[in-house]
Amino acid sequence: MLITSIGQGLLWAPLVIGVFLTFRILNIPDLTTEGSFPLGFVAGCLAGWVTGVLDTKLKMPSLLAGILTMTGLYSINMHIMGKANIPLLDQKTLMGWLPASWSLNLQTIVIGSVVTLVVLAGLIWLFQTRLGLSLMATGNNPAMSAANGIYTDRMVIIGYMLSNGLIALSGGLIAQSNGYADIGMGIGTIVIGLASVLVGEIFLHGRQIWVRLTGMVVGAIIYRYLLTLAMGLGFPVNDLKILSAAILVIVICLPLLQNKYRTKRQLRRYLKEIGVDQHATTNYSERPTLAKSLLSRNQQRAARLKGRESND
């Protein structure tokens, strides 16, 4: 089960990294994912270019631009494929270049590892260049970046293209691994990508870009393992989409609950230090009284300090 999850997670890793580029680096919710996933790398870059132009040049909201591109790509994918499902069993795939004596899991891990390492190395190098730094600056503060001479529209379009190219690359790997390409294989991939991004940030987080990118690979593997574990418990394949949505809800709510618990614990510690009854925070009717009490104590402290200063 773990070996299978590692292999599948490595194949999905380029998609997760692509979602990370728009969602975290550019702070853009891009829904082109589901349409670009079945395209292939070069065509995926072109799809990202279309979404980027709609967003930056035509000033469409990023969500609407992604939805429009995703919708149009369904017809384009049908024209490219010619039919809804294409078997690849008689086609030469990347797995065919490996020894036939190797198991499918081993072939998947080798191919996924090579592609993922190339992607990671390329992106780590990119984000050390002026172009990559401009891309990150655009996502952090577009106004300040433009004021410093960065062509932010160009950076956004490049981010869209790079993201959707990686997403489409992952789709090509998944199709070769499954032995077929399907018109609906991109449905739900945005949920898979977002869930994997959040899972990766929980288990491996940091400020350095190589740590964050590695976290995306870890998140993809852990996410696939959770789905494989769920299927091993008896969940049917048709429930994978709802399981993906459930995992996304959990990884979104978990940090929020942790922060809420941490805030309450800090509040209780503070109230204990100043001698206020902790149970008063649970009674809504007593909260105004508590606030006035804290305010009066602060005022008394300020008055004492002023008195000391005047005496001095």
XYZ file of C-alpha atoms in Angstrom, residues 34 37-39 74 77-78 81 83-88 171 174-175 178-187:
27
model
C -9.387 20.571 -14.540
C -4.837 18.273 -16.847
C -5.565 16.063 -19.917
C -3.759 18.339 -22.395
C -13.456 20.473 -22.649
C -9.781 18.088 -25.459
C -12.544 16.265 -27.293
C -8.646 13.003 -28.467
C -13.355 10.362 -28.493
C -13.975 10.328 -24.784
C -11.558 7.501 -23.963
C -8.323 6.399 -25.653
C -6.532 3.175 -24.598
C -2.740 3.382 -24.492
C -1.893 14.387 -16.432
C -1.129 9.578 -14.917
C -2.567 8.607 -18.310
C -3.278 4.026 -16.007
C -2.966 2.823 -19.603
C -5.662 5.129 -20.958
C -6.602 8.791 -21.370
C -10.123 9.924 -20.503
C -11.906 13.195 -21.172
C -13.082 13.371 -17.551
C -9.763 12.590 -15.899
C -9.304 16.226 -14.900
C -12.532 16.462 -12.906
